[in-house]
Coordinates of C-alpha atoms and ligand atoms in Angstrom, one line a residue:
Chain A
M1 CA 97.5 112.4 128.4
I2 CA 100.3 113.2 126.0
I3 CA 103.9 113.8 126.9
F4 CA 106.6 115.0 124.5
D5 CA 110.1 114.6 126.0
A6 CA 112.8 116.4 124.0
V7 CA 111.5 115.1 120.7
S8 CA 113.3 115.7 117.5
K9 CA 112.2 114.4 114.1
R10 CA 114.4 114.3 111.0
Y11 CA 113.0 112.7 107.9
G12 CA 115.0 110.2 105.9
D13 CA 115.9 112.8 103.3
G14 CA 117.5 115.1 105.9
Q15 CA 114.5 117.4 106.4
T16 CA 114.4 118.4 110.0
A17 CA 110.7 118.7 111.0
L18 CA 110.8 119.0 114.8
I19 CA 113.7 120.1 117.1
D20 CA 113.8 119.3 120.8
V21 CA 110.0 119.7 121.4
S22 CA 108.8 119.1 125.0
F23 CA 105.3 119.6 126.4
Q24 CA 102.6 117.8 128.4
L25 CA 98.9 117.7 127.6
G26 CA 96.7 116.6 130.4
R27 CA 93.4 114.7 130.3
G28 CA 90.5 117.0 129.3
E29 CA 92.8 119.5 127.9
I30 CA 92.6 121.1 124.4
A31 CA 95.6 122.7 122.7
F32 CA 96.0 124.3 119.3
V33 CA 99.2 123.6 117.4
T34 CA 100.0 126.5 115.1
G35 CA 102.8 127.7 113.0
H36 CA 103.6 128.5 109.4
S37 CA 103.3 125.9 106.7
G38 CA 106.0 123.4 107.0
A39 CA 106.6 124.3 110.7
G40 CA 106.0 120.6 111.7
K41 CA 102.4 120.5 112.9
S42 CA 101.4 117.4 110.9
T43 CA 104.7 115.8 111.9
L44 CA 104.0 116.3 115.5
L45 CA 100.6 114.6 115.2
K46 CA 102.1 111.7 113.1
L47 CA 104.5 110.9 115.9
I48 CA 101.7 110.5 118.3
L49 CA 99.9 108.1 115.9
A50 CA 103.1 106.1 115.5
L51 CA 103.0 106.8 111.8
E52 CA 106.6 108.0 112.0
P53 CA 109.3 107.1 114.5
C54 CA 111.0 109.9 116.6
S55 CA 114.6 110.6 115.7
A56 CA 115.4 111.6 119.3
G57 CA 113.4 112.0 122.6
R58 CA 110.3 110.1 123.6
V59 CA 106.5 110.4 123.2
F60 CA 104.1 109.0 125.8
V61 CA 100.4 108.5 125.3
D62 CA 98.6 107.4 128.5
D63 CA 101.9 106.3 129.9
V64 CA 102.7 104.2 126.9
D65 CA 106.1 104.9 125.3
I66 CA 105.3 104.8 121.6
G67 CA 108.9 104.1 120.8
N68 CA 108.5 100.8 122.6
L69 CA 105.4 99.7 120.9
S70 CA 105.8 96.5 118.9
R71 CA 104.4 96.4 115.3
R72 CA 101.6 94.0 116.5
K73 CA 100.4 96.4 119.2
I74 CA 100.3 99.6 117.0
P75 CA 96.9 98.9 115.5
Y76 CA 95.4 98.5 119.0
F77 CA 97.1 101.6 120.2
R78 CA 95.8 103.6 117.3
R79 CA 92.2 102.6 118.2
K80 CA 92.5 104.7 121.3
I81 CA 93.2 107.8 119.2
G82 CA 90.7 109.5 117.0
A83 CA 92.5 111.3 114.2
V84 CA 91.3 113.8 111.6
F85 CA 93.6 114.0 108.7
Q86 CA 94.6 117.1 106.6
D87 CA 93.8 115.1 103.5
H88 CA 90.6 113.4 104.9
Q89 CA 91.7 109.8 104.2
L90 CA 88.2 108.6 103.3
L91 CA 87.2 105.4 101.5
M92 CA 85.7 106.6 98.3
D93 CA 83.9 103.4 97.5
R94 CA 82.0 103.3 100.8
T95 CA 79.1 105.4 101.9
V96 CA 79.5 108.2 104.5
G97 CA 77.9 105.9 107.0
E98 CA 80.3 103.0 106.2
N99 CA 83.3 105.4 106.4
V100 CA 82.3 106.5 109.9
A101 CA 81.6 102.9 110.9
L102 CA 85.1 101.8 109.9
P103 CA 86.7 102.2 113.4
L104 CA 83.8 100.3 115.0
E105 CA 84.0 97.6 112.3
I106 CA 87.7 97.2 113.0
S107 CA 87.2 96.7 116.7
G108 CA 84.3 94.3 116.2
F109 CA 81.3 96.2 117.3
P110 CA 77.8 94.6 117.2
A111 CA 75.9 95.9 114.1
R112 CA 73.1 97.4 116.1
D113 CA 75.3 99.5 118.4
T114 CA 77.4 100.5 115.3
R115 CA 74.4 102.0 113.6
R116 CA 73.4 103.9 116.7
R117 CA 76.8 105.3 117.2
V118 CA 77.4 106.2 113.6
R119 CA 74.2 108.1 113.5
A120 CA 75.0 110.0 116.7
A121 CA 78.4 110.9 115.3
L122 CA 77.0 112.1 112.0
D123 CA 74.4 114.1 113.8
K124 CA 77.1 115.9 115.8
V125 CA 78.7 117.1 112.6
G126 CA 75.4 117.8 110.8
L127 CA 75.7 115.1 108.2
L128 CA 72.9 112.8 109.4
T129 CA 71.0 113.2 106.1
K130 CA 74.0 112.2 104.0
E131 CA 74.6 108.8 105.6
R132 CA 73.9 106.9 102.5
L133 CA 75.7 109.1 100.0
Y134 CA 79.3 108.5 98.8
P135 CA 82.0 111.0 99.9
A136 CA 82.8 112.0 96.3
S137 CA 79.3 113.6 96.0
L138 CA 80.0 115.8 99.1
S139 CA 81.8 119.1 99.3
G140 CA 85.3 119.5 100.7
G141 CA 83.9 120.8 104.0
E142 CA 81.4 118.0 104.2
Q143 CA 84.2 115.4 103.6
Q144 CA 86.2 117.0 106.3
R145 CA 83.3 116.5 108.7
I146 CA 83.0 112.8 107.7
G147 CA 86.6 112.5 108.9
I148 CA 85.6 114.3 112.2
A149 CA 82.7 112.0 112.8
R150 CA 84.9 109.0 112.1
A151 CA 87.5 110.3 114.6
V152 CA 85.0 110.6 117.5
V153 CA 82.8 107.6 116.8
N154 CA 84.9 105.2 118.8
R155 CA 85.0 107.5 121.9
P156 CA 88.8 107.8 121.8
R157 CA 91.0 108.9 124.7
V158 CA 92.9 111.3 122.5
I159 CA 91.7 113.3 119.5
L160 CA 94.2 114.6 117.0
A161 CA 92.9 116.9 114.4
D162 CA 95.0 118.2 111.5
E163 CA 93.4 121.3 110.0
P164 CA 89.9 120.1 110.8
T165 CA 88.4 123.4 109.8
G166 CA 90.5 124.1 106.8
N167 CA 87.5 124.0 104.4
L168 CA 84.9 125.2 106.7
D169 CA 83.3 128.7 107.1
P170 CA 83.6 130.4 110.6
E171 CA 80.2 129.2 111.6
L172 CA 80.9 125.5 110.9
S173 CA 84.4 125.8 112.3
A174 CA 82.9 126.9 115.6
E175 CA 80.5 124.1 115.4
V176 CA 83.3 121.5 115.1
L177 CA 85.2 123.1 118.0
R178 CA 82.0 122.7 120.1
V179 CA 81.9 119.0 119.2
F180 CA 85.5 118.7 120.4
E181 CA 84.6 120.5 123.6
Q182 CA 82.0 117.9 124.4
F183 CA 84.8 115.3 124.4
K184 CA 87.1 117.6 126.4
A185 CA 84.3 117.6 129.0
V186 CA 84.5 113.8 129.4
G187 CA 88.3 113.8 129.8
V188 CA 89.6 113.4 126.3
S189 CA 92.8 115.2 125.4
L190 CA 92.7 117.1 122.1
L191 CA 95.4 118.5 119.8
V192 CA 94.1 120.7 117.0
A193 CA 96.6 121.7 114.3
T194 CA 95.5 124.9 112.6
H195 CA 96.6 128.2 111.3
D196 CA 93.1 129.6 111.5
T197 CA 93.9 132.5 113.9
S198 CA 90.3 133.7 114.1
L199 CA 89.3 130.3 115.4
I200 CA 92.1 130.5 118.0
K201 CA 90.9 133.9 119.0
R202 CA 87.3 132.6 119.5
F203 CA 88.3 129.6 121.6
P204 CA 90.9 130.7 124.1
Y205 CA 92.7 127.4 124.7
R206 CA 96.3 126.7 125.0
V207 CA 98.5 127.3 121.9
L208 CA 101.6 125.4 121.0
H209 CA 103.4 127.6 118.5
L210 CA 105.9 125.9 116.2
D211 CA 108.4 127.7 114.1
E212 CA 110.8 125.8 111.8
G213 CA 110.2 122.7 114.0
E214 CA 110.9 124.5 117.3
L215 CA 108.3 125.0 120.0
I216 CA 108.8 128.8 120.4
D217 CA 105.7 129.5 122.4
D218 CA 103.5 127.5 124.8
S219 CA 100.8 129.7 126.2
T220 CA 97.2 130.4 126.7
M221 CA 96.2 133.1 124.3
T222 CA 94.2 135.7 126.0
I223 CA 92.8 138.4 123.8
Chain B
M1 CA 85.3 102.6 127.2
G2 CA 83.1 100.8 129.7
E3 CA 80.6 99.9 127.0
R4 CA 83.2 98.2 124.9
T5 CA 84.3 95.8 127.6
Q6 CA 80.6 95.1 128.3
N7 CA 79.9 94.4 124.6
S8 CA 82.8 92.0 124.3
T9 CA 81.5 89.8 127.0
E10 CA 77.9 89.6 125.6
P11 CA 76.9 86.3 124.1
G12 CA 76.2 88.3 120.9
I13 CA 80.0 88.5 120.3
L14 CA 79.9 85.3 118.2
A15 CA 77.0 86.6 116.1
T16 CA 78.9 89.9 115.6
R17 CA 82.0 88.0 114.4
L18 CA 79.9 85.9 112.1
A19 CA 78.2 88.9 110.7
A20 CA 81.6 90.6 110.1
H21 CA 82.9 87.4 108.3
R22 CA 79.8 87.2 106.2
K23 CA 80.2 90.8 105.2
D24 CA 83.8 90.1 104.2
A25 CA 82.8 87.0 102.2
V26 CA 80.1 88.9 100.4
R27 CA 82.5 91.8 99.8
S28 CA 85.2 89.5 98.3
V29 CA 82.7 87.7 96.0
W30 CA 81.4 91.0 94.9
R31 CA 84.9 92.3 94.1
L32 CA 85.7 89.1 92.2
L33 CA 82.6 89.5 90.2
Q34 CA 83.6 93.1 89.4
E35 CA 86.3 91.7 87.2
P36 CA 84.6 88.6 85.7
F37 CA 87.1 88.0 83.0
S38 CA 90.3 87.9 85.0
T39 CA 88.5 86.0 87.8
L40 CA 87.3 83.4 85.3
M41 CA 90.8 83.0 83.9
T42 CA 92.3 82.6 87.3
V43 CA 89.7 80.0 88.3
L44 CA 90.3 78.0 85.0
V45 CA 94.0 78.1 85.5
V46 CA 93.6 76.9 89.1
G47 CA 91.2 74.2 87.9
I48 CA 93.6 72.9 85.3
A49 CA 96.5 73.0 87.7
L50 CA 94.5 71.0 90.2
L51 CA 93.5 68.5 87.5
L52 CA 97.0 67.2 86.9
P53 CA 97.7 65.8 90.3
V54 CA 94.2 64.4 90.5
V55 CA 94.6 62.7 87.1
L56 CA 98.0 61.3 88.1
M57 CA 96.5 59.9 91.3
L58 CA 93.6 58.3 89.5
V59 CA 95.8 56.8 86.8
Y60 CA 98.0 55.3 89.6
A61 CA 95.0 54.0 91.5
N62 CA 93.5 52.4 88.4
L63 CA 96.9 51.0 87.4
E64 CA 97.3 49.4 90.8
G65 CA 93.9 47.8 90.4
V66 CA 94.9 46.4 87.0
L67 CA 98.2 45.1 88.4
A68 CA 96.5 43.4 91.2
E69 CA 94.4 41.7 88.7
F70 CA 97.4 40.6 86.6
Q71 CA 99.2 39.4 89.7
S72 CA 96.4 37.1 90.6
S73 CA 96.9 35.6 87.1
A74 CA 100.5 34.8 87.8
R75 CA 101.4 31.1 87.2
I76 CA 104.3 29.0 88.2
T77 CA 105.2 26.1 86.0
L78 CA 107.3 23.3 87.4
Y79 CA 109.1 21.1 84.9
L80 CA 109.6 17.7 86.5
E81 CA 112.7 15.5 86.0
E82 CA 112.4 13.1 83.2
D83 CA 112.4 10.0 85.4
T84 CA 109.4 11.1 87.5
T85 CA 106.5 8.7 87.2
E86 CA 102.9 9.9 86.8
S87 CA 101.9 8.8 90.3
E88 CA 104.9 10.6 91.8
G89 CA 103.9 13.7 89.9
I90 CA 100.3 13.6 91.1
E91 CA 101.5 13.0 94.6
L92 CA 103.7 16.1 94.4
S93 CA 100.9 18.1 93.0
E94 CA 98.6 17.2 95.8
Y95 CA 101.3 17.9 98.4
L96 CA 101.9 21.3 96.9
L97 CA 98.2 22.1 97.2
T98 CA 98.5 21.7 100.9
L99 CA 100.9 24.6 101.1
A100 CA 99.6 27.9 102.4
D101 CA 101.0 29.9 99.4
T102 CA 99.3 27.9 96.7
E103 CA 95.7 28.2 95.6
L104 CA 95.5 25.6 92.8
T105 CA 97.8 23.0 91.4
A106 CA 97.4 20.8 88.4
Y107 CA 99.5 17.9 87.2
V108 CA 100.0 17.7 83.4
S109 CA 101.4 14.5 82.1
P110 CA 103.7 14.5 79.1
S111 CA 101.0 13.0 76.9
Q112 CA 98.4 15.6 78.0
A113 CA 100.9 18.3 77.3
L114 CA 101.6 16.9 73.9
A115 CA 97.9 16.7 73.1
E116 CA 97.3 20.3 74.3
F117 CA 100.4 21.5 72.4
S118 CA 99.4 19.9 69.1
S119 CA 95.8 21.1 69.3
A120 CA 97.1 24.6 70.2
V121 CA 99.5 24.8 67.2
G122 CA 96.9 23.0 65.0
F123 CA 98.8 19.9 64.0
G124 CA 95.7 17.8 65.0
G125 CA 96.6 14.3 65.9
S126 CA 99.8 14.1 63.9
L127 CA 102.2 14.9 66.7
S128 CA 100.7 12.3 69.0
E129 CA 102.0 9.8 66.5
L130 CA 105.6 10.6 67.5
A131 CA 107.2 7.6 69.0
D132 CA 109.1 9.5 71.6
N133 CA 107.2 12.3 73.5
P134 CA 109.8 15.1 74.0
L135 CA 107.7 17.0 76.5
P136 CA 108.3 16.7 80.3
A137 CA 105.6 16.4 82.8
T138 CA 104.7 19.6 84.5
I139 CA 102.8 20.9 87.5
I140 CA 101.1 24.3 87.1
V141 CA 100.7 26.2 90.3
R142 CA 98.5 29.2 90.9
P143 CA 99.8 31.0 94.0
T144 CA 97.4 32.7 96.4
P145 CA 97.2 36.3 95.5
A146 CA 100.2 38.1 96.9
G147 CA 102.8 40.6 96.0
M148 CA 105.3 39.8 93.3
A149 CA 108.1 39.4 95.7
D150 CA 106.2 36.6 97.6
V151 CA 105.4 34.9 94.3
E152 CA 109.0 35.0 93.3
R153 CA 110.1 33.6 96.6
L154 CA 107.6 30.8 96.3
A155 CA 108.9 30.0 92.8
A156 CA 112.5 29.8 94.1
E157 CA 111.4 27.5 96.9
L158 CA 109.6 25.2 94.6
G159 CA 112.7 25.0 92.4
Q160 CA 114.6 23.4 95.3
L161 CA 112.2 20.4 95.4
P162 CA 113.9 17.1 94.4
D163 CA 111.7 16.1 91.4
V164 CA 111.7 19.6 89.9
E165 CA 114.1 20.3 87.1
L166 CA 113.1 23.8 86.2
V167 CA 110.8 26.5 87.4
Q168 CA 109.3 29.1 85.2
L169 CA 107.5 32.1 86.5
D170 CA 105.4 33.4 83.6
S171 CA 105.1 36.9 85.1
E172 CA 108.4 38.6 84.7
W173 CA 106.8 41.3 82.6
I174 CA 104.5 42.0 85.5
S175 CA 107.6 42.6 87.7
R176 CA 108.8 45.0 85.1
L177 CA 105.5 46.7 84.8
L178 CA 105.5 47.1 88.6
A179 CA 108.9 48.7 88.6
I180 CA 107.9 51.1 85.9
T181 CA 104.7 51.9 87.9
G182 CA 106.9 52.7 90.8
V183 CA 109.0 55.1 88.8
L184 CA 105.8 56.6 87.4
A185 CA 104.4 57.1 90.9
T186 CA 107.5 59.0 92.1
T187 CA 107.4 61.1 89.0
A188 CA 103.7 61.8 89.5
R189 CA 104.3 62.9 93.1
L190 CA 107.1 65.2 92.1
A191 CA 105.0 66.7 89.2
S192 CA 102.1 67.2 91.6
L193 CA 104.3 69.0 94.0
I194 CA 105.6 71.3 91.3
V195 CA 102.1 72.0 90.0
L196 CA 100.8 72.7 93.4
T197 CA 103.6 75.1 94.1
G198 CA 102.8 76.8 90.9
L199 CA 99.1 76.9 91.9
C200 CA 100.1 78.6 95.2
L201 CA 102.1 81.2 93.2
I202 CA 99.2 81.9 90.9
V203 CA 96.7 82.4 93.7
G204 CA 99.3 84.4 95.7
N205 CA 100.0 86.7 92.8
T206 CA 96.3 87.3 92.1
I207 CA 95.9 88.2 95.8
K208 CA 99.0 90.4 95.7
Q209 CA 97.5 92.3 92.8
G210 CA 94.2 92.7 94.6
I211 CA 96.0 94.1 97.6
D212 CA 98.0 96.5 95.4
N213 CA 94.8 97.7 93.7
R214 CA 93.4 98.5 97.1
R215 CA 96.5 100.1 98.5
A216 CA 94.8 103.4 99.4
E217 CA 92.0 101.7 101.2
I218 CA 94.4 99.5 103.2
L219 CA 96.4 102.5 104.3
V220 CA 93.3 104.2 105.6
V221 CA 92.3 101.1 107.5
K222 CA 95.8 101.0 109.0
L223 CA 95.5 104.6 110.0
V224 CA 92.4 104.0 112.1
G225 CA 93.8 100.9 113.7
G226 CA 93.0 97.9 111.5
T227 CA 95.2 94.9 112.1
A228 CA 96.9 92.9 109.3
G229 CA 94.5 90.1 110.1
F230 CA 91.4 92.4 109.6
I231 CA 92.8 93.8 106.4
A232 CA 93.7 90.3 105.1
R233 CA 90.3 88.7 105.8
P234 CA 88.5 89.6 102.5
F235 CA 91.6 88.5 100.6
L236 CA 91.6 85.2 102.4
Y237 CA 88.0 84.7 101.4
A238 CA 88.9 85.6 97.8
G239 CA 91.7 83.0 97.8
A240 CA 89.5 80.3 99.3
I241 CA 86.7 81.1 96.8
I242 CA 89.1 81.0 93.8
G243 CA 90.5 77.7 95.1
L244 CA 87.0 76.2 95.7
A245 CA 85.8 77.3 92.2
G246 CA 89.1 75.9 90.7
G247 CA 88.3 72.5 92.5
V248 CA 84.9 72.4 90.9
V249 CA 86.4 73.1 87.5
A250 CA 88.9 70.3 88.1
C251 CA 86.1 67.9 88.9
I252 CA 84.1 68.9 85.8
L253 CA 87.2 68.5 83.6
L254 CA 87.9 65.1 85.2
G255 CA 84.4 63.9 84.6
L256 CA 84.7 64.8 80.9
L257 CA 88.1 63.1 80.8
T258 CA 86.9 59.8 82.4
L259 CA 83.9 59.8 80.0
G260 CA 86.1 60.1 77.0
L261 CA 88.9 57.7 78.1
S262 CA 86.9 55.0 79.7
D263 CA 86.1 52.9 76.6
P264 CA 89.6 53.0 74.9
L265 CA 91.3 52.2 78.2
T266 CA 89.1 49.2 78.9
D267 CA 89.8 47.9 75.5
L268 CA 93.6 48.4 75.9
V269 CA 93.7 46.6 79.2
G270 CA 91.5 43.9 77.8
L271 CA 94.2 43.2 75.2
Y272 CA 96.5 42.2 78.0
G273 CA 94.0 39.9 79.6
G274 CA 93.1 42.3 82.4
E275 CA 89.8 43.6 83.3
L276 CA 89.4 47.3 83.9
R277 CA 86.5 49.4 85.2
V278 CA 87.8 52.9 84.9
S279 CA 86.9 54.4 88.2
G280 CA 86.5 58.2 88.3
L281 CA 86.0 60.1 91.5
D282 CA 83.2 59.3 93.9
A283 CA 81.3 62.2 95.6
V284 CA 83.5 62.1 98.7
A285 CA 86.7 62.3 96.6
M286 CA 85.2 65.2 94.6
L287 CA 84.4 67.0 97.7
G288 CA 88.0 66.4 98.8
V289 CA 89.3 67.9 95.6
V290 CA 87.1 71.0 96.0
L291 CA 88.0 71.4 99.6
A292 CA 91.7 70.9 98.9
G293 CA 91.5 73.6 96.3
G294 CA 89.8 75.9 98.8
G295 CA 92.5 75.1 101.4
I296 CA 95.4 75.7 99.1
G297 CA 93.8 79.0 97.9
W298 CA 93.3 80.1 101.4
L299 CA 96.8 79.2 102.5
A300 CA 98.4 80.9 99.4
A301 CA 96.3 84.0 100.1
L302 CA 97.3 84.0 103.7
V303 CA 101.0 84.0 103.0
A304 CA 100.7 86.5 100.1
S305 CA 98.5 88.9 102.0
L306 CA 100.4 88.9 105.2
L307 CA 103.7 89.6 103.4
R308 CA 102.1 92.3 101.2
I309 CA 100.1 94.0 103.9
A310 CA 103.1 94.2 106.2
A311 CA 105.0 96.0 103.4
L312 CA 102.3 98.7 103.1
E313 CA 102.9 101.4 105.7
P314 CA 101.0 104.7 106.0
Ligands
ATP401 N1 107.1 112.2 104.6 C1 108.0 113.2 104.7 N2 109.3 113.0 104.2 C2 110.2 114.0 104.2 N3 110.0 115.2 104.7 C3 108.8 115.5 105.2 C4 107.7 114.5 105.2 N4 106.6 115.1 105.7 C5 107.0 116.4 106.1 N5 108.2 116.6 105.7 C6 109.0 117.9 105.9 O1 108.9 118.2 107.3 C7 108.6 119.5 107.5 C8 107.3 119.7 108.3 O2 106.2 119.2 107.6 P1 104.8 119.1 108.2 O3 103.9 118.4 107.2 O4 104.8 118.6 109.6 O5 104.4 120.7 108.2 P2 103.0 121.4 108.6 O6 103.3 122.3 109.7 O7 102.0 120.3 108.8 O8 102.7 122.2 107.3 P3 101.2 122.5 106.7 O9 100.7 123.6 107.4 O10 101.6 122.9 105.3 O11 100.4 121.3 106.7 C9 108.5 120.2 106.1 O12 109.7 120.8 105.8 C10 108.3 119.0 105.2 O13 108.9 119.3 104.0
MG402 MG1 100.2 119.7 107.9

């Protein structure tokens, strides 16, 4: 459950990234966030992860006001969220399996359960055979899918995906969306930032359309 | 979510923690070995820095032993009034022996004193032919071993006795030595403090560099919810390992030092009538040095890493 209440974001250098954005995303709901490059899609996701503070308004995740989170609580808060980053954010000196295991390692999972979960997550994104390889030896699309496996491995309450299909062909993109749909089915809220219009056409979920930081359209695309 | 709660209540939680710690320890050893040269340099510097306070402590301990030895050789000489008869002198000597503060007393008559003196200076019998013996009778007192202050107080008391003309405490140089040792001890403590502070800065700086080298990795871990404590853990192991290794180096250097200095020092102290067995560190003390090194390394790493990690924000 995510609530944006009249949120604005202005970066330190004066760049305005979001202006008075309000919306609610319920449990088990998927929404695409679209808009031109620089419209504020990544910024919107960063606010939810508490990577950046809001300049105005409030953001709630599961009834937690992120603005009120103390520094100490932020790590624990982030563990409830599975995030896929536009620039992957992988550890290049650890194997694919170790990368995916990172969220579990952080929350102190037993080794045996970790292995099982990591393999299940890798299987979902079709990378089971690459578990022992290093990210650098994988293609851009494969690296993106490592990030997706890492985002879902901890069974988060909320999944935020920033251009998760940017490097994927239509077939794989649809595959990734189907993985997300499995989580939607168990009550996870998902926000997927993308400008892949063909994907939006194939999966008729709600669309939050940003333009110059303003939410100009909030609708279910029906084509 | 349910599974997580269930897992954390399992008895295996401790095993899981231990496994995670072992992994971090292995990881930090591995990283230290990746840069063998700089690791070796740091360990050597830490070892040398640890050596100084240990050496100062040892010197002080050994010196105290020597001083105790010297103190037990303190003598008080009582010069008796000229009109004191030999029987009075002996009586006084025996009385003094009954005091609690004295261990041994000896009456030396003027003629004995003259005989001793002339044989000591090598005049043979010629001096004993002097018609008038100029030497007074004396009582030599060996106090029970005690601090210099007590001995001095005893000497002053004995000076008040009616038959005693003059008291001489032949240990003023020991008092001076004691005073000098006191100054030395204070200096040593200050120097140790300064060196240990430097040690913390060395380890802290090494850890800070390690953190800066892994900046990208730390930011990723923060993104997925790693706490500062989790991120710091391998660095704390690194600090502790550097400290422990430095402690071992200090012990080895100390062993070499004691081996090399033992003989000349024993000779030196022998010249002043003392007896010295240069004592190095026993196994327990060595373990203490190594553990202290590890503890200091860990603490320095803790402060450095928490400050540094807090400053890194994704
Ligand atoms: N860290 C930052 N500091 C300053 N300005 C920033 C920062 N991040 C983003 N911006 C600015 O905020 C605006 C929105 O950026 P954002 O990254 O949210 O866009 P986006 O919709 O994700 O674009 P893209 O599709 O290219 O990823 C842009 O004008 C950008 O220049
Ligand atoms: Mg973006």
